[in-house]
Amino acid sequence: MDRHENGAGPRPATAGQAKTQDATSDITKGGRAIAIVGPYQSGKTTLLEALLARNGTIHRQGRIGDANTVGDASPQSRAHQMSTEVNIASSEFLGDTYTFFDCPGSVEFLQDMRAVLPAVDAAIVVCEPDEKKLPALQAILKEIEDAGVPHMLFLNKIDKAEGTIQDVLELLQATSNKPVVVRQLPVRENGIATGFVDLALERAFVYREHAPSEVVKMDKDLSERESEARFAMLEKLADHDDRLMEQLLEDIEPPRDLVFEDLGRELREGQIIPLFIGSAENGNGMLRLMKALRHEVAGIEGVAERLGVSGDDATRVQVLKSLHTSHGGKLSLVRVLSGTLNEGTALRTADGTEVKASGLQSVFGQDTTRAEGAGPGDVVGLSKLDDVKTGETLSSQAAGNLCDVAVAFPVYALAVAARERKDEVKLTASLGKLIDEDPSLALDQDQGSGETVLRGQGDMHLRVALEKLMTKYGVSAEARPPAVGYCETIRNGTSVRGLHKKQSGGHGQFGDVVLTIEPLPRGSGFTFSNTITGGVVPKQYIPSVDGGVRESLMRGPLGFPVIDVGVTLTDGSFHAVDSSDMAFRAAAQLAMREGMPDCSPVLLEPILAVDIHVPSEATARINQIISQRRGQILGFDARPGWPGWDTVNACLPAAEMGDLIIELRSATSGVGGFSTRFDHWQELNGRLAEQVVEARSAA
């Protein structure tokens, strides 16, 4: 039997199983790991289901709408009918174990993909001929190519596709600088794809729903189309193979083995992107995809080479995902890069901390089963690695992380608080677990407002996080837009006396100060000085005056912290018996309270420098959005390394940033993003300032 023909159906597998080898010598040893990625709603979870069904791992292919799939089984994924976290399932094909990582496609949930990519053998990029989804496809391909991971395109929903394969190729080629190589030609009947021609095998197949395709004879028209498409495929392969180029120039038919050799080598070396076609919903194209993974993709040895794993006997594992269960503690999903992993294996983190492998488990969707051990390439879960983070490399010898997993800049924020006081401590602990699972979430405590602010990648991202708080940890939280960190300053100066004098029997209280209050240039902060002569205010009381002034500036006449103010202690008096630190602090506060309203206070709002990244066709619309939000456009330029994208530089008030990402994504087919940094303070006047002050007073 030809090595690319139909083979026997596989059996379910778990990590640590003994692997059998067929007669083919080029099959790699060790467990295989494949990422399934692609734009939102392109059919990734359905593809996982179809592959599991084709391999015999599950008896019947489930459907997303019926809520019976292996993937997307979490309450949040079921409720929103979208992947909100990576789905993991292992399957056996012709004696080899394949672990599939079905990664979310929404830009808000891409962090799981970033963590998984460095340690997988290859990625299947699920796509469809939809021009609106091309920017999302380009963004995902950019991340894959930056990570150096071999990848192939799977054109899904071929039964619903319109236009020729050449039309599709032109669309898809625009998403990557690497040549897309068509591997299969759709066979159509009455405009509907009913089968395909394998350009490497030069054979035609007709689809059978949820069953292997059958070989059919090509008619003259199809044969001519096949010859033309095959020659185009060979030409692209010949760009990286001089021997093949010579054969094409001399009109010599290249040997089939050479063609397959080039297809595999150029895929592994990242020189081409093969394009396969099929329908995940109908189970079409699955066997051909599995054959390509088996014969053309390197195994764990390719990952080890890519990550620079040394050839010693050390056990090394890469942490791909951290999971917290509501009752079972933490589970760290790892892939063994080298060596063997058993119960009790000693490992070290990058900082040298020793941890022990324990509770080895195989993961299949939402279920786990005990695993006896794991070898190179296997994927297992480890328990009780509480201080180990996603993206870390653990090793039995000298430790050191083999890769850095980038974390996207947070673009959406909510102030969160427990609905019941008894849950306040539990809320913080539970949020910490969510962030451990998904590092693209972030938590900070706003010192000005006292709010706990949860930041993430968008509205849905934070909505799902709050739902998990309730379903996993039983914490009900309320959320609202976070407060904007307004400040205030003064335009004019004044001199004011503060006299604090009380007599109520026994020692009284006496403090007397004269303060000069002056505005300072923007960015100066606060300064305090004194010009006291003759000891009218004893030295030991001057720090108390300073403290009273600083305390007063925490809330100015408009209700906000005061910045860019200079205060000078110029005069005063004291009482030998009744003066004290407390009295002079109170006198300073009284002087500030009386003097600040006379200094023409003005509201300041924070202005952020914003770099907005969008497809070029959306740039004009983004400029309009910036202007509508009181922003100042500083300019725009081509985004480096991103053909067809622009970076727009602008300054925007922080008050206008709250839902910017929602409008931005709406204008860019869901792919726009931005990063920010504080730039300067700017006066806010008129009705807007009045509304801010009124809201502060009401609060």
C-alpha positions in Angstrom: 0.0 0.0 0.0 1.3 3.5 -0.8 2.2 5.4 2.3 -0.4 8.1 1.5 -3.3 5.8 0.9 -6.1 5.1 3.3 -5.0 3.2 6.4 -6.6 1.3 9.2 -8.7 3.2 11.7 -6.9 4.2 14.9 -7.7 3.6 18.6 -8.1 6.0 21.5 -4.8 6.7 23.3 -3.5 8.2 26.6 -0.2 9.7 27.5 2.5 7.1 28.3 1.0 4.4 26.1 3.5 2.2 24.3 3.6 3.4 20.7 3.6 0.9 17.7 5.3 1.7 14.5 4.2 0.8 11.0 6.4 -0.2 8.2 7.2 3.3 7.2 10.7 4.4 8.3 10.1 8.1 8.3 7.5 8.2 11.1 8.8 10.1 14.1 8.9 8.6 17.5 7.2 10.1 20.6 3.9 11.7 21.2 2.8 14.3 18.7 1.3 17.7 19.6 -0.7 19.8 17.1 -2.3 23.2 17.6 -5.6 24.0 15.9 -5.9 27.7 15.4 -7.7 30.2 13.3 -10.1 33.1 13.3 -13.3 33.2 15.4 -16.0 30.8 14.2 -13.9 29.3 11.4 -14.7 25.8 12.7 -11.7 24.8 14.9 -13.7 23.0 17.6 -15.7 21.2 14.9 -12.4 20.2 13.2 -11.2 18.7 16.5 -14.4 16.8 16.8 -14.1 15.5 13.2 -10.5 14.4 13.7 -11.4 12.5 16.9 -14.3 10.8 15.2 -12.2 9.9 12.1 -9.6 8.4 14.4 -12.1 6.4 16.3 -11.5 8.2 19.6 -15.1 9.1 19.9 -18.0 7.0 18.4 -20.0 9.9 17.0 -19.1 13.4 16.0 -20.8 16.0 18.2 -22.1 19.4 17.2 -21.6 22.8 18.9 -25.3 23.6 18.6 -26.2 20.4 20.4 -23.7 21.1 23.2 -22.2 17.6 23.0 -18.7 18.2 21.7 -15.5 17.2 23.5 -14.2 20.8 23.2 -16.0 23.9 24.3 -17.5 21.9 27.2 -17.0 24.6 29.9 -20.1 26.4 31.1 -18.9 29.7 29.6 -18.1 28.1 26.2 -21.5 26.4 26.1 -23.3 29.6 27.1 -21.6 31.8 24.5 -21.1 29.1 21.9 -17.5 30.0 21.4 -14.1 28.8 22.7 -13.0 30.7 25.8 -10.0 28.5 26.7 -7.9 25.9 25.0 -9.5 22.5 24.4 -7.2 19.5 24.8 -7.8 15.9 23.5 -5.5 13.0 22.5 -6.1 10.5 19.8 -4.3 7.6 18.2 -3.7 7.4 14.5 -1.8 4.4 13.0 -0.1 3.7 16.3 1.0 7.3 17.1 -0.6 9.5 19.8 -1.6 13.0 18.8 -2.6 15.6 21.3 -4.6 18.4 19.8 -4.8 21.9 21.3 -8.0 23.6 19.9 -7.2 27.2 20.7 -9.8 30.0 20.9 -9.9 32.2 17.8 -11.3 35.4 19.3 -8.7 38.1 19.6 -9.8 38.4 23.3 -8.8 34.8 24.1 -5.6 34.3 22.1 -3.3 34.0 25.1 -3.8 30.2 25.3 -2.5 30.0 21.7 0.6 32.0 22.5 1.4 29.7 25.4 0.9 26.5 23.4 2.6 27.4 20.1 6.3 27.2 21.2 5.9 23.5 22.2 3.8 22.0 19.4 5.1 20.2 16.3 2.9 22.2 14.0 -0.3 24.2 13.7 -3.4 23.6 11.6 -4.8 27.0 10.7 -8.5 26.7 10.0 -9.8 29.3 7.6 -12.6 30.0 5.2 -12.9 32.1 2.0 -14.3 35.1 3.9 -12.7 38.4 3.1 -13.9 39.9 6.4 -11.9 37.3 8.4 -8.6 37.9 6.5 -7.2 40.5 9.0 -7.8 38.0 11.8 -6.2 35.2 9.8 -3.2 37.5 9.1 -2.8 38.4 12.8 -2.8 34.7 13.7 -0.4 33.7 11.0 2.0 36.5 12.1 2.2 35.1 15.6 2.7 31.5 14.3 5.5 32.6 11.9 7.2 34.8 14.5 7.3 31.6 16.7 8.8 29.6 13.9 6.1 26.9 14.1 5.5 24.9 10.9 1.9 25.3 9.8 -0.7 24.3 7.2 -3.9 25.9 6.2 -7.2 24.0 6.3 -9.8 25.6 4.1 -13.0 24.7 6.0 -16.6 24.7 4.8 -15.5 23.8 1.2 -19.0 22.5 0.6 -20.3 26.1 1.0 -17.4 27.9 -0.7 -17.9 29.9 -3.9 -15.4 30.9 -6.6 -12.4 29.0 -7.9 -9.5 27.7 -5.9 -7.4 30.4 -7.6 -9.7 33.1 -6.2 -9.3 31.6 -2.7 -5.5 31.4 -3.1 -5.3 35.1 -4.0 -7.3 35.9 -0.9 -5.2 33.7 1.4 -1.8 34.6 0.0 -2.4 38.2 1.0 -2.3 37.1 4.7 1.3 35.9 4.7 4.7 36.5 3.0 5.3 32.8 2.8 4.0 31.1 -0.4 0.7 29.3 0.0 0.9 25.9 -1.8 -2.4 24.4 -2.9 -2.3 20.7 -2.1 -5.9 19.8 -3.2 -8.2 20.8 -5.9 -12.0 20.8 -5.2 -14.1 18.7 -7.5 -17.5 20.4 -8.0 -20.9 19.1 -9.1 -23.6 21.7 -9.8 -21.4 24.3 -8.1 -21.0 22.2 -4.9 -17.7 20.6 -3.8 -18.3 16.9 -3.8 -14.7 15.8 -3.7 -11.1 16.7 -4.3 -8.0 15.9 -6.3 -4.8 15.3 -4.4 -2.1 17.1 -6.4 0.7 15.1 -4.9 -0.9 11.7 -5.4 -2.5 12.8 -8.7 -5.7 11.0 -7.7 -9.3 12.2 -7.4 -11.5 11.4 -4.4 -15.2 11.8 -3.8 -16.4 12.8 -0.3 -18.4 10.5 1.9 -20.1 12.1 4.9 -18.4 11.1 8.1 -16.5 8.3 6.2 -13.2 8.0 4.2 -13.3 9.5 0.7 -13.3 7.1 -2.2 -11.0 7.2 -5.3 -12.8 8.1 -8.5 -11.6 8.4 -12.1 -10.8 11.9 -13.4 -12.5 13.0 -16.6 -10.6 14.9 -19.3 -11.5 18.4 -18.0 -10.6 17.5 -14.4 -7.4 15.9 -15.5 -6.4 19.1 -17.4 -7.2 21.2 -14.3 -5.2 18.8 -12.1 -2.1 19.0 -14.4 -2.2 22.8 -14.4 -2.6 23.1 -10.6 0.0 20.4 -10.0 2.5 22.2 -12.1 1.9 25.4 -10.1 2.5 23.5 -6.9 5.7 22.0 -8.2 6.9 25.4 -9.4 6.6 26.8 -5.8 8.4 23.7 -4.4 11.2 24.2 -7.0 12.0 27.6 -5.6 13.7 25.8 -2.8 15.0 22.7 -4.7 17.4 23.1 -7.6 17.1 19.5 -8.5 13.3 19.8 -8.9 13.8 23.0 -10.8 16.0 21.3 -13.3 13.5 18.5 -13.9 10.7 21.0 -14.5 12.9 22.9 -17.0 13.8 19.7 -18.8 10.1 18.7 -18.8 10.9 15.6 -16.7 8.2 14.3 -14.5 9.6 14.3 -10.9 9.4 11.1 -8.9 6.5 11.1 -6.5 8.9 10.4 -3.6 10.8 13.5 -4.4 7.6 15.6 -4.4 6.6 14.3 -1.0 10.1 14.8 0.3 10.0 18.4 -0.8 6.5 19.0 0.6 7.6 17.7 4.0 11.0 19.4 4.1 9.7 22.8 3.0 6.8 22.6 5.5 9.2 21.7 8.3 11.6 24.5 7.4 8.9 27.1 7.2 9.4 27.8 3.5 5.8 27.1 2.4 2.3 26.9 3.8 0.4 23.9 2.4 -3.3 24.4 1.8 -5.7 21.5 2.3 -9.5 21.6 1.9 -12.5 19.9 3.5 -15.6 20.2 5.6 -15.1 19.6 9.3 -18.9 19.5 9.9 -19.2 16.7 7.4 -16.0 15.0 8.4 -14.5 15.5 4.9 -10.7 15.8 4.4 -9.8 14.4 7.8 -7.8 11.4 6.7 -5.7 13.4 4.2 -5.0 16.0 7.0 -3.9 13.2 9.4 -1.7 11.7 6.7 0.1 15.0 6.2 0.6 15.4 10.0 2.0 11.9 10.2 4.4 12.0 7.2 5.3 15.6 6.7 5.5 17.2 10.2 8.5 16.6 12.5 7.9 15.3 16.0 9.3 16.3 19.3 12.8 16.4 17.8 11.7 19.4 15.7 10.5 21.2 18.8 13.6 20.4 20.7 15.7 21.8 17.8 13.6 25.0 17.6 13.8 25.7 21.3 17.5 24.8 21.6 17.1 21.8 23.8 20.6 20.3 24.5 21.1 16.6 23.7 21.7 15.4 27.2 19.6 13.0 29.2 17.8 15.7 31.3 14.1 15.6 31.7 12.6 18.9 30.4 9.0 19.9 30.3 7.3 23.1 29.0 4.3 24.4 30.9 1.5 25.0 28.4 -1.5 25.8 30.5 -2.4 26.2 34.2 -5.9 25.1 35.3 -7.6 25.6 38.7 -10.5 23.3 39.5 -13.1 24.3 42.0 -12.2 21.4 44.3 -9.1 19.6 43.0 -6.5 22.3 43.2 -4.1 23.3 40.4 -3.3 21.3 37.3 -0.3 22.3 35.2 -0.5 21.0 31.6 3.0 20.2 30.3 4.7 18.7 27.3 7.8 16.5 27.8 10.5 17.9 25.6 13.2 15.4 26.6 13.8 12.6 29.0 11.1 10.8 30.9 8.6 12.0 33.5 7.4 9.8 36.4 5.7 10.3 39.7 8.3 12.0 42.0 10.6 13.2 39.2 12.6 16.1 40.6 12.5 19.3 38.5 13.8 22.8 38.8 12.3 26.1 37.8 14.3 28.9 36.1 15.2 30.3 39.5 16.5 27.0 40.8 13.5 26.1 43.0 13.0 22.3 43.2 9.5 20.9 42.6 8.4 17.3 42.3 6.2 15.8 39.5 3.1 14.4 41.1 -0.4 13.3 40.2 0.3 12.7 36.5 -2.9 12.8 34.4 -4.0 12.6 30.9 -6.5 15.3 29.8 -9.4 14.7 27.4 -11.7 17.7 27.1 -13.1 18.3 30.6 -12.0 14.8 31.9 -8.7 13.6 33.4 -7.4 10.0 33.9 -4.3 8.9 35.8 -1.2 8.5 33.7 1.6 6.1 34.7 4.4 8.1 33.1 5.3 10.2 30.1 8.1 10.2 27.5 9.4 12.7 24.9 6.5 14.4 23.1 3.8 13.3 25.6 1.4 15.8 27.1 0.3 15.3 30.7 -1.1 17.3 33.6 0.9 17.7 36.9 -0.7 18.5 40.2 0.5 20.7 43.1 2.9 23.0 41.1 1.3 26.0 42.8 4.2 28.4 42.2 4.9 27.3 38.6 3.5 29.6 35.9 2.4 29.0 32.3 5.3 29.4 29.9 8.0 28.2 32.3 10.4 25.4 31.5 11.1 22.8 34.2 14.3 20.7 34.0 15.9 17.9 36.0 19.3 19.7 35.5 20.4 23.3 35.1 17.1 25.3 34.8 16.3 28.1 32.4 13.2 29.0 30.4 13.5 28.0 26.7 11.0 30.7 25.4 9.2 33.8 26.4 5.5 33.9 26.1 4.3 37.4 25.2 1.3 38.8 27.0 -1.0 41.2 25.1 -1.5 44.7 26.4 -4.8 45.0 28.4 -7.3 47.2 26.5 -10.4 47.0 28.7 -11.0 47.4 32.4 -13.6 47.1 35.0 -13.7 48.0 38.7 -14.8 44.9 40.6 -16.0 44.3 44.1 -17.6 41.5 46.0 -21.4 41.8 46.4 -21.1 40.6 49.9 -18.4 41.6 52.4 -17.8 38.0 53.5 -16.5 37.3 49.9 -13.9 40.2 49.8 -10.9 38.0 50.7 -12.2 35.2 48.5 -12.6 37.5 45.6 -8.9 38.5 45.6 -7.8 34.9 45.9 -10.1 33.8 43.1 -9.1 36.5 40.8 -5.5 35.4 41.4 -6.4 32.0 40.2 -8.0 33.3 37.1 -4.9 35.4 36.3 -2.7 32.3 36.8 -4.9 30.5 34.3 -4.9 33.4 31.9 -2.0 35.8 32.2 -3.6 38.2 29.7 -5.8 39.2 32.7 -4.3 41.7 35.1 -5.3 43.1 38.5 -4.3 46.3 40.2 -5.3 48.4 43.1 -6.0 52.0 42.2 -4.4 54.0 45.0 -6.4 57.1 44.2 -9.9 55.6 44.1 -9.3 52.5 46.2 -10.9 50.4 43.5 -9.8 46.9 42.5 -9.4 47.1 38.7 -9.5 44.0 36.5 -8.0 44.5 33.1 -8.1 42.3 30.0 -8.5 42.0 26.3 -12.1 43.1 25.8 -15.7 43.1 27.1 -16.3 39.4 26.5 -12.9 38.5 28.1 -13.9 40.2 31.4 -17.5 39.0 31.2 -16.3 35.4 31.0 -13.8 36.0 33.9 -16.7 37.3 36.1 -18.8 34.3 35.1 -16.0 32.0 36.1 -15.8 33.7 39.5 -19.4 32.7 40.1 -19.5 29.2 38.6 -16.0 28.0 39.8 -15.5 29.8 43.0 -19.0 30.9 44.1 -18.0 34.6 44.3 -20.6 37.0 43.1 -19.0 40.3 42.0 -20.3 43.6 40.7 -18.5 45.5 38.1 -18.5 49.0 36.8 -16.3 51.2 34.7 -13.2 52.3 36.7 -12.9 55.8 38.0 -10.8 58.2 35.9 -7.8 59.6 37.9 -8.6 63.3 37.7 -6.4 65.8 39.5 -6.6 69.5 40.1 -4.2 72.4 40.2 -4.3 76.2 40.7 -3.8 79.1 38.4 -3.1 81.8 40.9 -1.4 82.1 44.2 -2.3 83.6 47.6 -1.0 84.1 51.1 -3.2 82.9 54.0 -3.0 82.6 57.8 -4.2 79.5 59.6 -4.8 79.9 63.3 -5.8 76.9 65.3 -6.6 77.9 68.9 -8.6 75.9 71.5 -8.9 76.2 75.2 -11.0 73.7 77.1 -9.4 73.4 80.6 -5.9 72.3 81.2 -3.5 72.5 78.3 -5.0 74.1 75.2 -4.1 73.9 71.5 -2.3 76.6 69.7 -0.8 76.7 66.2 -0.4 79.7 64.0 1.0 79.6 60.4 1.2 81.9 57.4 1.4 80.1 54.1 2.1 81.3 50.6 0.5 79.0 48.0 1.8 79.2 44.4 1.2 77.4 41.1 4.1 75.4 39.7 4.9 74.4 36.1 3.2 71.2 34.9 4.9 68.1 36.1 6.7 69.7 39.1 4.6 67.9 41.7 4.6 69.4 45.1 7.2 71.4 47.0 7.3 72.7 50.5 9.8 75.2 51.9 10.0 77.7 54.8 11.5 81.1 55.3 11.0 81.2 59.0 13.4 83.5 60.9 13.7 84.3 64.5 12.1 81.0 65.6 8.5 82.3 65.3 7.6 78.7 64.4 10.0 76.3 66.2 11.9 73.9 64.0 10.3 70.8 65.6 6.9 71.9 64.4 7.8 72.6 60.8 7.5 68.9 59.7 4.0 68.9 61.1 3.1 72.0 59.0 4.5 70.1 56.0 2.4 67.0 56.9 -0.8 69.1 57.3 -0.3 70.7 53.9 0.3 67.4 52.2 -2.8 65.9 53.8 -4.9 68.9 52.6 -3.7 68.4 49.0 -5.1 64.9 48.9 -8.5 66.5 48.3 -8.7 70.0 46.8 -11.6 72.4 46.5 -12.9 70.4 43.5 -12.7 67.1 45.3 -9.5 65.7 43.6 -5.8 65.4 44.5 -3.9 68.6 43.9 -0.7 68.6 41.9 1.9 71.2 40.8 1.6 73.4 43.8 4.4 75.0 45.9 3.7 76.0 49.5 6.0 78.2 51.6 5.8 78.7 55.4 6.6 82.4 55.8 5.4 83.3 59.3 3.5 82.2 62.4 3.6 82.1 66.1 3.5 79.6 68.9 2.6 79.2 72.6 5.2 77.8 75.0 2.6 75.5 76.7 -0.3 75.0 74.3 1.6 74.4 70.9 2.1 70.9 69.7 2.6 68.9 66.5 -1.1 68.3 66.2 -1.9 71.9 66.6 0.4 73.1 63.9 -0.8 70.3 61.6 -4.4 71.5 62.1 -3.3 75.1 61.5 -1.7 74.2 58.2 -4.9 72.3 57.1 -7.0 75.3 58.1 -4.8 77.7 56.0 -5.0 75.4 53.0 -8.7 74.9 53.3 -9.3 78.7 53.3 -6.6 79.6 50.8 -7.0 77.0 48.0 -10.4 78.3 46.8 -8.9 81.7 46.2 -6.2 80.3 43.9 -8.5 79.7 40.9 -8.5 75.8 41.1 -8.8 74.0 37.8 -9.6 70.4 36.9 -6.9 68.3 35.2 -7.6 65.1 33.2 -4.9 62.5 32.3 -4.0 62.4 28.6 -2.6 59.1 27.2 -0.4 58.5 24.3 -2.1 55.8 22.3 -0.6 53.6 19.5 -3.5 52.1 17.6 -2.8 49.1 15.3 -5.4 48.5 12.5 -5.7 47.2 8.9 -4.9 50.0 6.5 -8.4 50.1 5.1 -9.7 51.0 8.5 -7.3 53.9 9.2 -9.7 56.7 8.0 -12.4 55.4 10.2 -10.1 55.2 13.2 -9.1 58.8 12.6 -12.8 59.8 12.9 -13.2 57.8 16.1 -10.2 59.6 17.6 -11.6 63.0 16.7 -15.0 62.1 18.1 -13.4 61.2 21.4 -11.6 64.6 21.9 -8.4 63.0 20.7 -5.4 64.6 18.9 -4.0 62.6 15.9 -0.2 62.9 15.9 0.3 60.9 12.7 0.2 57.4 11.3 2.6 55.1 9.5 2.9 51.5 8.1 3.1 49.0 11.0 6.6 47.5 10.9 6.4 43.8 9.9 2.7 43.9 9.2 2.0 44.4 5.5 -1.4 46.1 5.0 -1.5 47.4 8.5 -1.1 50.9 10.0 -0.2 52.3 13.4 -2.0 55.5 14.3 -0.4 57.7 16.9 -2.7 59.9 19.0 -3.3 61.5 22.3 -6.6 60.7 24.0 -8.1 61.6 27.3 -8.2 58.7 29.7 -12.0 59.4 30.2 -12.5 58.5 26.5 -10.7 55.1 26.6 -13.3 53.0 28.5 -15.1 51.4 25.5 -12.6 52.5 22.8 -11.7 48.8 22.1 -15.3 47.9 21.4 -15.7 50.6 18.8 -12.2 49.9 17.4 -12.9 46.1 17.0 -16.3 46.9 15.4 -14.5 49.0 12.8 -11.7 46.4 12.1 -13.5 43.1 11.9 -12.6 42.3 15.4 -8.7 42.6 15.1 -7.8 46.2 16.1 -5.7 46.8 19.2 -3.8 49.5 21.0 -1.3 50.2 23.7 -1.2 53.3 25.9 1.1 55.2 28.3 0.6 58.3 30.3 1.6 61.4 28.4 0.5 64.6 30.3 -2.1 66.4 32.3 -4.5 68.8 30.5 -7.0 71.3 31.8 -10.6 70.4 31.5 -13.1 73.2 31.5 -16.7 74.0 30.6 -19.6 71.7 30.9 -17.5 68.5 30.9 -15.6 69.8 34.0 -18.8 70.8 35.7 -20.2 67.3 35.2 -17.1 65.6 36.6 -17.1 67.8 39.7 -20.8 67.3 40.2 -20.4 63.6 40.0 -17.6 63.7 42.5 -19.6 65.8 44.9 -22.6 63.4 44.6 -20.4 60.4 45.3 
